[in-house]
Amino acid sequence: MTQYTTDFGSLHDYKKGKVGIIDDDPKRYVFSNLFEAAAKAQPWERVAVAKNFEYVIESVRAKGISPWYTAAHDEFVLSMDGKCRVDFVKLDDPDAVVDPESEGAHQLSGDPEGKNMGYVVLGRGHMAMLPVGAAYRFSADEDCTIIIQTIDGPVTVHRWAEICQTEA
Amino acid sequence: MAMKAEALDGQEQISNPRGLPITSDFQVDPADNFTGYKSFRAGSFKFRRDEYFVYLECPKATHQMPVDAFLRALMRDVAWGFFYGTVNFDQVFGTTNFYGEVDMFIGATNEAYTKAGRDFVERFKADQLMEIFKEMVSDWTNEGYDPFAAPMETGVPWGVKNGDNDEAVSRERVTARRMVGLPGDTPVRTDENGYPVNRMFADVEQDQPEVHAEPGFEHEVSAFNLFGYLSRSDVTWNPSVCSVVKDSLFCPTSEEYILPVEHGNDRCEWFIQLTDEITWNIKDGDTGRPKAVVTAKAGDCCCMPADIRHQGFSAKRSMLLVWENGSPKIPELIRDGKAPSVSVDF
Ligand SMILES: [Fe+2]
């Protein structure tokens, strides 16, 4: 039987495609590579690589231990290429930490106050929920790339001109 | 600045940009003596198939499609409930979804037809047109042929009527409410529940993440192997909702061969290539003029503007994260010029 090899790509080994123009402006396609965006970012910078109205997908270089974050809505994280742990704390008073009407992830100034909920360890391709009402923190012994499904917020970094194809 | 769809209050009524009346006469004609297939009518549209082809007729034009391409496209249109915006079966025939009502057309998204006044559009109640489409895909699909499957993994659609495959053609689009794998939500796929790993994804790891939930938090501390889930998909080009942040829908899918339709979305749609490679042919949504060819490799992120149509080609089965904004207000905002047809201005 034919052996197929799945091409995953990773922070340290990715190939980038392109927008081949016939008659259009390449900027309209907002074309970037999430591994490249993570590779060029500081650890834990949450760089937007996709945006649709208020919603974003952030690409993050996971390395060491992240700050604690929380949001007034669910978020989801997907490990693209490595091992990343996520710790969860059920906030005693989530509304005091983050405005319940607010959007996007908010960074906590210190450690969260609340009950330990447990943790997950994600490998490549594993997805976890970052549930509303919880604070969460990522950690990764070796750097890898995670993407986060969330809403544009105070920790979202926009550097489209640096990460996207602009020329035909 | 995040632009919010909610902030710009759209109309609650179903939009009808062409101002068309609803057509509601449908007919199923008896099976042909020779081929054994039924024929169908929806308004002034007539549909008939023989051993190789589907024949479409409307008052202004006739059109012919190979039956494999037609059935693959029809299957998606049915399973997706007419999906977002326009589903072009090819460069001539298709449907445009107005969420409750649907325009069906010949030539309406083809510059040559519209310039010559040869385009023809009729409007239907979505549930009524869906009923006739479902009957068509059921009658025209033979035993052993699955229009959802990659062509190398299923039988052939050709020939005279020979049984059916209703189990395959009545699959519905999987939609998780919060996330796949949560208690009470869409279950993960396993050998046991009938989803073996696809032959082209034999090297995808099937381990599940370590989940250490403290007592009482099992519903919230949750994770699953998305790549494993996608490697076990038995269908192609069928985005299914896996995780939900309000109107932000992650709809990953496994892709092999050709997207059976040219999708002209009524809003921006994002493609995050998770593995392998897809080539996208991009054409203008209204005219069909070629605009770009996008090569997407693992990790590439690409927005499909709201004014184009796209069709993908995947030589090896690949995993694609289709990312949709399900807000019902967006199409109207874009049509009224209150929102741009690109997602990021930089
Ligand atoms: Fe699409």
Coordinates of C-alpha atoms and ligand atoms in Angstrom, one line a residue:
Chain A
M1 CA 0.0 0.0 0.0
T2 CA 1.2 3.5 -0.8
Q3 CA 2.6 5.3 2.2
Y4 CA 1.5 8.9 2.4
T5 CA 3.3 11.5 4.4
T6 CA 1.3 14.3 6.0
D7 CA 3.0 17.7 5.8
F8 CA 2.3 19.5 9.1
G9 CA 4.7 22.3 9.2
S10 CA 6.2 23.7 12.4
L11 CA 7.8 26.8 14.0
H12 CA 11.2 25.6 12.9
D13 CA 10.2 24.0 9.6
Y14 CA 7.5 25.5 7.5
K15 CA 7.1 26.3 3.8
K16 CA 5.0 29.2 2.7
G17 CA 2.7 29.4 -0.3
K18 CA 1.6 32.6 -2.0
V19 CA -1.1 34.5 -3.7
G20 CA -0.4 34.3 -7.4
I21 CA -2.1 37.3 -8.9
I22 CA -4.0 37.3 -12.2
D23 CA -5.9 40.5 -11.8
D24 CA -6.3 41.6 -8.2
D25 CA -4.5 43.2 -5.2
P26 CA -2.7 40.6 -3.1
K27 CA -3.4 42.6 0.1
R28 CA -7.1 41.7 -0.2
Y29 CA -6.2 38.1 0.7
V30 CA -4.4 39.0 3.9
F31 CA -2.0 36.1 3.3
S32 CA 0.4 35.1 6.0
N33 CA 1.8 31.9 7.6
L34 CA 1.0 31.3 11.3
F35 CA 4.4 29.6 12.0
E36 CA 6.3 32.5 10.5
A37 CA 4.2 35.0 12.5
A38 CA 5.0 33.0 15.6
A39 CA 8.6 32.6 14.8
K40 CA 9.1 36.3 14.4
A41 CA 7.2 37.2 17.5
Q42 CA 8.2 37.4 21.2
P43 CA 7.0 34.5 23.3
W44 CA 3.4 34.9 24.3
E45 CA 2.7 37.8 21.9
R46 CA -0.8 37.0 20.6
V47 CA -0.4 38.0 16.9
A48 CA -3.6 38.2 14.9
V49 CA -3.3 36.1 11.7
A50 CA -7.0 36.1 10.8
K51 CA -9.8 38.6 11.5
N52 CA -13.5 38.7 10.6
F53 CA -15.2 41.8 12.1
E54 CA -14.5 41.5 15.8
Y55 CA -13.3 37.9 15.8
V56 CA -9.7 36.9 15.4
I57 CA -7.4 34.0 15.3
E58 CA -4.1 34.7 17.1
S59 CA -0.8 32.8 16.5
V60 CA 1.5 32.5 19.5
R61 CA 5.0 31.4 20.1
A62 CA 4.7 29.3 23.3
K63 CA 7.9 29.3 25.2
G64 CA 8.4 29.1 29.0
I65 CA 5.4 30.2 31.1
S66 CA 2.8 32.7 30.0
P67 CA 1.0 35.3 32.0
W68 CA -2.5 34.4 33.2
Y69 CA -5.3 35.4 31.0
T70 CA -9.1 35.5 31.2
A71 CA -12.0 36.5 28.9
A72 CA -15.7 37.2 29.3
H73 CA -16.4 34.5 26.7
D74 CA -15.1 31.0 25.7
E75 CA -11.9 30.9 23.7
F76 CA -10.2 27.8 22.2
V77 CA -6.6 26.9 21.7
L78 CA -5.0 24.5 19.2
S79 CA -1.4 23.3 19.4
M80 CA 0.0 23.3 15.9
D81 CA 3.3 21.6 16.4
G82 CA 4.3 20.8 20.0
K83 CA 3.6 20.2 23.6
C84 CA 1.9 22.9 25.5
R85 CA 0.3 22.7 29.0
V86 CA -2.7 24.8 30.0
D87 CA -3.5 25.4 33.7
F88 CA -7.0 26.6 34.7
V89 CA -8.3 28.4 37.8
K90 CA -12.0 29.0 38.4
L91 CA -12.2 32.7 39.2
D92 CA -13.9 33.5 42.5
D93 CA -15.3 36.7 41.0
P94 CA -14.8 36.8 37.3
D95 CA -16.7 40.0 36.8
A96 CA -14.3 41.8 39.1
V97 CA -11.4 40.6 37.0
V98 CA -12.8 41.3 33.5
D99 CA -15.9 43.3 32.5
P100 CA -18.5 40.7 31.5
E101 CA -19.4 42.9 28.4
S102 CA -15.8 43.0 27.3
E103 CA -14.2 41.1 24.4
G104 CA -11.0 39.3 23.9
A105 CA -8.4 38.0 26.3
H106 CA -7.3 40.2 29.2
Q107 CA -4.0 39.7 30.9
L108 CA -4.1 39.4 34.7
S109 CA -1.6 41.5 36.7
G110 CA -0.8 38.7 39.1
D111 CA -2.0 35.2 40.0
P112 CA -5.7 34.5 39.8
E113 CA -7.9 34.1 42.9
G114 CA -10.0 31.0 42.7
K115 CA -10.1 27.3 42.8
N116 CA -7.7 25.1 40.9
M117 CA -9.7 23.4 38.0
G118 CA -6.9 21.2 36.7
Y119 CA -4.8 21.2 33.6
V120 CA -4.4 19.8 30.1
V121 CA -1.3 18.9 28.1
L122 CA -1.7 19.4 24.4
G123 CA 0.3 17.7 21.7
R124 CA 0.3 18.6 18.0
G125 CA -3.2 18.9 16.7
H126 CA -4.9 18.9 20.1
M127 CA -7.5 21.5 20.9
A128 CA -8.7 22.7 24.3
M129 CA -11.4 24.9 25.6
L130 CA -10.5 28.1 27.5
P131 CA -13.8 28.4 29.3
V132 CA -15.5 31.6 30.3
G133 CA -15.2 32.3 34.0
A134 CA -11.7 30.7 34.2
A135 CA -8.2 32.1 34.2
Y136 CA -5.7 30.2 32.2
R137 CA -1.9 30.0 31.7
F138 CA 0.1 28.3 29.1
S139 CA 3.5 26.7 29.5
A140 CA 5.9 25.0 27.1
D141 CA 9.3 23.5 27.8
E142 CA 10.3 23.7 24.1
D143 CA 9.0 26.5 21.9
C144 CA 6.0 25.6 19.7
T145 CA 3.1 27.3 18.0
I146 CA -0.4 27.6 19.4
I147 CA -3.4 29.3 17.8
I148 CA -6.3 30.9 19.7
Q149 CA -9.8 31.3 18.5
T150 CA -11.0 34.5 20.3
I151 CA -12.2 38.1 19.9
D152 CA -10.0 41.1 19.2
G153 CA -9.0 42.4 22.6
P154 CA -6.4 44.3 24.6
V155 CA -3.7 41.6 24.2
T156 CA -4.2 41.1 20.5
V157 CA -1.3 42.3 18.4
H158 CA -1.9 43.6 14.9
R159 CA 1.1 43.7 12.5
W160 CA -0.6 42.8 9.2
A161 CA 1.8 44.8 7.1
E162 CA 4.8 42.9 8.5
I163 CA 3.3 39.4 8.2
C164 CA 1.2 39.6 5.0
Q165 CA 2.1 39.4 1.4
T166 CA 1.8 42.8 -0.1
E167 CA 3.4 42.4 -3.6
A168 CA 2.1 40.4 -6.6
Chain B
M1 CA -10.7 48.8 15.4
A2 CA -13.0 45.9 15.6
M3 CA -16.1 46.5 13.5
K4 CA -19.1 44.8 15.0
A5 CA -21.8 43.3 12.9
E6 CA -24.2 43.8 15.8
A7 CA -23.6 47.5 16.0
L8 CA -25.0 48.1 12.6
D9 CA -28.5 46.9 12.9
G10 CA -29.5 44.9 9.8
Q11 CA -33.0 44.2 8.7
E12 CA -34.8 41.2 10.2
Q13 CA -36.7 40.4 7.1
I14 CA -35.3 38.1 4.4
S15 CA -33.4 40.1 1.9
N16 CA -34.4 39.9 -1.8
P17 CA -32.0 42.0 -3.8
R18 CA -33.7 41.0 -7.1
G19 CA -37.2 41.6 -5.8
L20 CA -38.4 38.3 -7.1
P21 CA -41.7 36.7 -6.2
I22 CA -41.7 33.2 -4.6
T23 CA -42.3 30.3 -6.9
S24 CA -43.8 27.3 -5.3
D25 CA -44.8 24.8 -8.0
F26 CA -42.8 21.6 -7.9
Q27 CA -43.2 18.4 -9.7
V28 CA -41.6 14.9 -9.7
D29 CA -42.1 13.1 -13.0
P30 CA -42.1 9.3 -13.1
A31 CA -39.0 7.3 -13.8
D32 CA -37.9 7.1 -17.4
N33 CA -38.5 3.7 -19.0
F34 CA -35.0 3.3 -20.2
T35 CA -32.7 5.0 -17.6
G36 CA -35.0 4.4 -14.6
Y37 CA -34.4 7.9 -13.2
K38 CA -37.1 10.4 -12.2
S39 CA -37.2 13.9 -13.6
F40 CA -37.9 17.0 -11.5
R41 CA -39.3 20.5 -11.9
A42 CA -38.9 23.5 -9.6
G43 CA -40.7 26.5 -11.0
S44 CA -39.6 26.8 -14.6
F45 CA -36.5 24.8 -14.1
K46 CA -36.4 21.2 -15.4
F47 CA -33.9 18.6 -14.3
R48 CA -33.3 15.2 -16.0
R49 CA -30.4 12.8 -15.9
D50 CA -29.2 9.9 -18.1
E51 CA -26.2 7.6 -17.9
Y52 CA -23.6 10.3 -18.0
F53 CA -25.2 13.7 -17.9
V54 CA -27.6 16.0 -16.1
Y55 CA -29.8 18.3 -18.4
L56 CA -31.1 21.6 -17.0
E57 CA -33.7 23.6 -18.8
C58 CA -35.1 27.0 -18.0
P59 CA -37.1 29.4 -20.3
K60 CA -33.9 31.2 -21.4
A61 CA -31.3 28.5 -21.7
T62 CA -30.4 24.9 -21.5
H63 CA -27.4 23.5 -19.7
Q64 CA -25.6 20.2 -19.4
M65 CA -23.3 18.9 -16.7
P66 CA -21.5 15.6 -16.1
V67 CA -23.5 13.7 -13.5
D68 CA -20.6 13.1 -11.1
A69 CA -19.8 16.8 -10.8
F70 CA -23.5 17.6 -10.5
L71 CA -24.2 15.1 -7.8
R72 CA -21.1 16.1 -5.7
A73 CA -22.3 19.8 -5.9
L74 CA -25.9 18.9 -5.2
M75 CA -24.8 16.8 -2.2
R76 CA -23.0 19.8 -0.7
D77 CA -25.9 22.2 -1.4
V78 CA -28.3 19.8 0.3
A79 CA -26.1 19.0 3.3
W80 CA -25.1 22.6 3.9
G81 CA -28.7 23.9 3.7
F82 CA -27.6 26.1 0.7
F83 CA -24.6 27.2 2.8
Y84 CA -23.4 30.9 2.9
G85 CA -24.1 32.9 -0.2
T86 CA -23.8 31.4 -3.7
V87 CA -23.1 27.8 -4.4
N88 CA -22.1 27.6 -8.1
F89 CA -22.4 24.0 -9.3
D90 CA -20.2 25.1 -12.3
Q91 CA -19.9 28.4 -14.2
V92 CA -23.5 28.5 -15.2
F93 CA -25.9 26.8 -12.7
G94 CA -26.3 27.5 -8.9
T95 CA -28.2 28.8 -5.9
T96 CA -27.9 31.9 -3.7
N97 CA -29.0 31.6 -0.1
F98 CA -30.9 34.3 1.5
Y99 CA -31.5 32.3 4.7
G100 CA -35.2 31.1 4.4
E101 CA -35.5 31.9 0.7
V102 CA -33.2 30.8 -2.2
D103 CA -32.5 32.2 -5.7
M104 CA -31.8 29.4 -8.2
F105 CA -30.2 30.5 -11.4
I106 CA -28.7 29.8 -14.8
G107 CA -26.1 32.2 -15.9
A108 CA -26.6 34.9 -13.2
T109 CA -23.0 34.7 -12.1
N110 CA -21.6 34.4 -15.6
E111 CA -20.7 37.6 -17.5
A112 CA -21.4 36.2 -20.9
Y113 CA -25.0 35.2 -19.9
T114 CA -25.8 38.4 -18.0
K115 CA -24.4 40.7 -20.8
A116 CA -26.5 38.8 -23.4
G117 CA -29.6 38.9 -21.1
R118 CA -29.5 35.1 -21.1
D119 CA -29.5 34.7 -17.3
F120 CA -32.5 33.4 -15.5
V121 CA -33.3 33.4 -11.8
E122 CA -36.3 32.1 -9.8
R123 CA -36.9 32.4 -6.1
F124 CA -38.1 29.6 -3.8
K125 CA -38.8 28.9 -0.1
A126 CA -35.6 27.2 1.1
D127 CA -37.5 24.3 2.7
Q128 CA -39.5 23.6 -0.5
L129 CA -36.6 23.7 -2.8
M130 CA -34.6 21.6 -0.4
E131 CA -37.3 18.9 -0.5
I132 CA -37.0 18.5 -4.2
F133 CA -33.2 18.6 -4.1
K134 CA -33.2 15.9 -1.5
E135 CA -35.4 13.7 -3.6
M136 CA -33.2 14.3 -6.6
V137 CA -30.0 13.4 -4.9
S138 CA -31.6 10.3 -3.5
D139 CA -33.1 9.1 -6.8
W140 CA -30.0 9.9 -8.9
T141 CA -27.4 8.3 -6.5
N142 CA -26.8 4.6 -7.2
E143 CA -25.9 1.9 -4.8
G144 CA -22.2 2.1 -3.9
Y145 CA -21.7 5.7 -5.0
D146 CA -21.1 8.3 -2.3
P147 CA -21.0 11.9 -3.6
F148 CA -19.3 13.0 -0.3
A149 CA -16.3 10.7 -0.8
A150 CA -13.1 11.3 -2.7
P151 CA -13.5 9.8 -6.1
M152 CA -10.9 7.1 -5.5
E153 CA -12.7 5.9 -2.4
T154 CA -16.2 5.3 -3.8
G155 CA -18.1 3.6 -6.6
V156 CA -19.2 5.3 -9.9
P157 CA -22.2 7.4 -10.5
W158 CA -22.6 6.4 -14.2
G159 CA -25.2 4.2 -15.8
V160 CA -28.9 3.4 -15.5
K161 CA -30.6 3.4 -12.1
N162 CA -29.2 0.8 -9.8
G163 CA -30.4 0.9 -6.2
D164 CA -29.6 3.8 -4.0
N165 CA -27.3 5.0 -1.2
D166 CA -29.6 6.9 1.1
E167 CA -27.5 6.3 4.1
A168 CA -24.7 8.3 2.5
V169 CA -26.8 11.1 0.9
S170 CA -28.7 11.8 4.1
R171 CA -25.7 12.7 6.2
E172 CA -26.0 16.1 7.8
R173 CA -23.4 18.7 8.5
V174 CA -21.9 18.1 12.0
T175 CA -22.2 21.2 14.2
A176 CA -20.8 21.2 17.7
R177 CA -22.6 23.6 20.0
R178 CA -19.4 24.5 22.1
M179 CA -16.6 22.1 21.3
V180 CA -16.3 18.6 20.0
G181 CA -15.7 16.1 22.8
L182 CA -17.5 18.0 25.5
P183 CA -20.0 16.0 27.5
G184 CA -23.3 16.1 25.6
D185 CA -21.7 17.7 22.5
T186 CA -20.5 16.2 19.2
P187 CA -18.6 13.1 20.0
V188 CA -15.0 12.4 18.9
R189 CA -14.5 9.9 16.1
T190 CA -13.1 6.4 16.8
D191 CA -12.8 3.0 15.1
E192 CA -15.7 1.8 17.3
N193 CA -18.1 4.5 16.3
G194 CA -17.4 3.9 12.6
Y195 CA -14.7 6.4 11.7
P196 CA -11.5 4.6 10.8
V197 CA -8.4 6.6 10.0
N198 CA -8.2 7.6 6.3
R199 CA -5.5 5.9 4.2
M200 CA -3.8 9.2 3.4
F201 CA -3.7 10.1 7.1
A202 CA -2.2 6.8 8.4
D203 CA 0.7 8.8 9.9
V204 CA -1.4 11.2 11.9
E205 CA -1.0 10.5 15.6
Q206 CA -4.1 9.3 17.3
D207 CA -3.2 10.0 20.9
Q208 CA -5.6 12.1 23.0
P209 CA -4.4 15.1 25.1
E210 CA -3.8 14.6 28.8
V211 CA -6.8 16.0 30.6
H212 CA -6.5 16.4 34.4
A213 CA -9.8 17.9 35.5
E214 CA -10.3 18.5 39.2
P215 CA -13.6 17.0 40.5
G216 CA -16.6 19.2 39.4
F217 CA -14.7 20.7 36.4
E218 CA -15.0 17.8 33.9
H219 CA -17.4 19.9 31.8
E220 CA -15.0 22.8 31.5
V221 CA -11.5 21.3 31.5
S222 CA -11.7 19.5 28.2
A223 CA -9.5 18.8 25.1
F224 CA -9.5 16.5 22.2
N225 CA -7.2 15.6 19.2
L226 CA -8.6 17.7 16.4
F227 CA -6.0 16.4 13.8
G228 CA -7.0 12.8 14.8
Y229 CA -10.7 13.8 14.5
L230 CA -10.1 15.2 11.0
S231 CA -8.0 12.2 9.9
R232 CA -11.0 10.0 10.6
S233 CA -13.5 12.1 8.5
D234 CA -15.3 9.9 6.0
V235 CA -16.3 12.9 3.8
T236 CA -14.4 15.5 1.9
W237 CA -15.1 19.2 1.4
N238 CA -17.7 19.3 4.2
P239 CA -16.8 21.9 6.8
S240 CA -18.3 21.0 10.2
V241 CA -18.4 23.2 13.2
C242 CA -15.9 22.1 15.9
S243 CA -15.6 25.0 18.3
V244 CA -17.7 28.1 18.8
V245 CA -17.0 31.6 20.1
K246 CA -20.3 33.4 19.7
D247 CA -20.6 33.8 15.8
S248 CA -17.0 32.7 15.3
L249 CA -17.2 29.2 13.9
F250 CA -14.2 26.9 13.4
C251 CA -15.3 24.6 10.6
P252 CA -12.3 22.3 9.9
T253 CA -12.7 19.7 7.1
S254 CA -10.7 17.1 5.2
E255 CA -10.1 17.8 1.6
E256 CA -9.2 15.6 -1.4
Y257 CA -9.6 16.1 -5.1
I258 CA -11.7 19.2 -6.0
L259 CA -14.1 21.3 -4.0
P260 CA -17.3 20.3 -5.9
V261 CA -18.6 23.8 -6.1
E262 CA -17.3 27.3 -6.8
H263 CA -18.2 28.9 -3.6
G264 CA -19.2 32.6 -3.8
N265 CA -19.5 33.5 -0.1
D266 CA -21.6 36.6 0.9
R267 CA -19.0 37.5 3.5
C268 CA -15.3 37.0 4.1
E269 CA -14.3 33.5 4.8
W270 CA -10.9 32.4 6.1
F271 CA -8.8 29.4 5.2
I272 CA -6.1 28.2 7.7
Q273 CA -4.3 25.3 6.0
L274 CA -3.6 22.9 8.8
T275 CA -1.7 20.2 6.8
D276 CA -0.5 19.6 3.3
E277 CA -1.4 21.8 0.4
I278 CA -4.4 23.2 -1.5
T279 CA -4.5 25.4 -4.6
W280 CA -7.4 27.8 -4.8
N281 CA -8.7 29.2 -8.1
I282 CA -10.2 32.6 -7.4
K283 CA -12.7 34.2 -9.7
D284 CA -14.8 37.3 -9.5
G285 CA -18.1 36.5 -7.7
D286 CA -20.4 38.3 -10.2
T287 CA -18.7 37.7 -13.5
G288 CA -16.5 34.6 -13.1
R289 CA -13.4 36.4 -14.4
P290 CA -10.2 34.8 -13.0
K291 CA -8.5 37.0 -10.3
A292 CA -5.9 34.9 -8.5
V293 CA -4.4 31.5 -7.8
V294 CA -3.6 30.9 -4.1
T295 CA -1.2 28.2 -3.1
A296 CA -1.7 27.4 0.6
K297 CA 0.8 25.2 2.5
A298 CA 0.6 24.0 6.1
G299 CA 0.3 27.1 8.4
D300 CA -0.8 29.5 5.7
C301 CA -3.7 31.8 6.5
C302 CA -5.7 33.4 3.7
C303 CA -8.9 35.5 3.5
M304 CA -11.3 35.0 0.7
P305 CA -12.8 38.4 0.1
A306 CA -16.7 38.6 0.1
D307 CA -16.8 39.5 -3.6
I308 CA -15.1 36.5 -5.1
R309 CA -15.8 32.8 -5.6
H310 CA -13.2 30.1 -4.8
Q311 CA -12.6 26.5 -5.8
G312 CA -9.9 24.3 -4.1
F313 CA -7.8 21.4 -5.4
S314 CA -6.1 19.0 -3.0
A315 CA -3.8 16.4 -4.5
K316 CA -3.2 14.6 -1.2
R317 CA -5.9 14.6 1.4
S318 CA -5.3 17.6 3.6
M319 CA -6.8 19.3 6.7
L320 CA -8.2 22.7 6.2
L321 CA -9.6 25.0 8.9
V322 CA -12.5 26.9 7.3
W323 CA -13.3 29.8 9.5
E324 CA -16.7 31.4 9.2
N325 CA -18.4 34.4 10.9
G326 CA -22.0 33.2 11.2
S327 CA -23.5 36.6 12.0
P328 CA -26.7 36.9 10.0
K329 CA -26.3 40.6 9.6
I330 CA -23.1 40.6 7.5
P331 CA -24.5 39.9 4.0
E332 CA -26.8 42.9 4.2
L333 CA -24.0 45.1 5.5
I334 CA -21.8 44.2 2.6
R335 CA -24.5 44.6 0.0
D336 CA -25.4 48.0 1.4
G337 CA -21.8 49.1 1.4
K338 CA -21.7 49.4 5.2
A339 CA -19.0 46.8 5.5
P340 CA -16.0 46.1 3.2
S341 CA -15.6 43.0 1.2
V342 CA -12.1 42.5 2.6
S343 CA -11.5 41.6 6.3
V344 CA -8.4 43.6 7.1
D345 CA -7.3 46.9 5.7
F346 CA -3.5 47.5 6.2
Ligands
FE1 FE -16.1 28.6 0.9

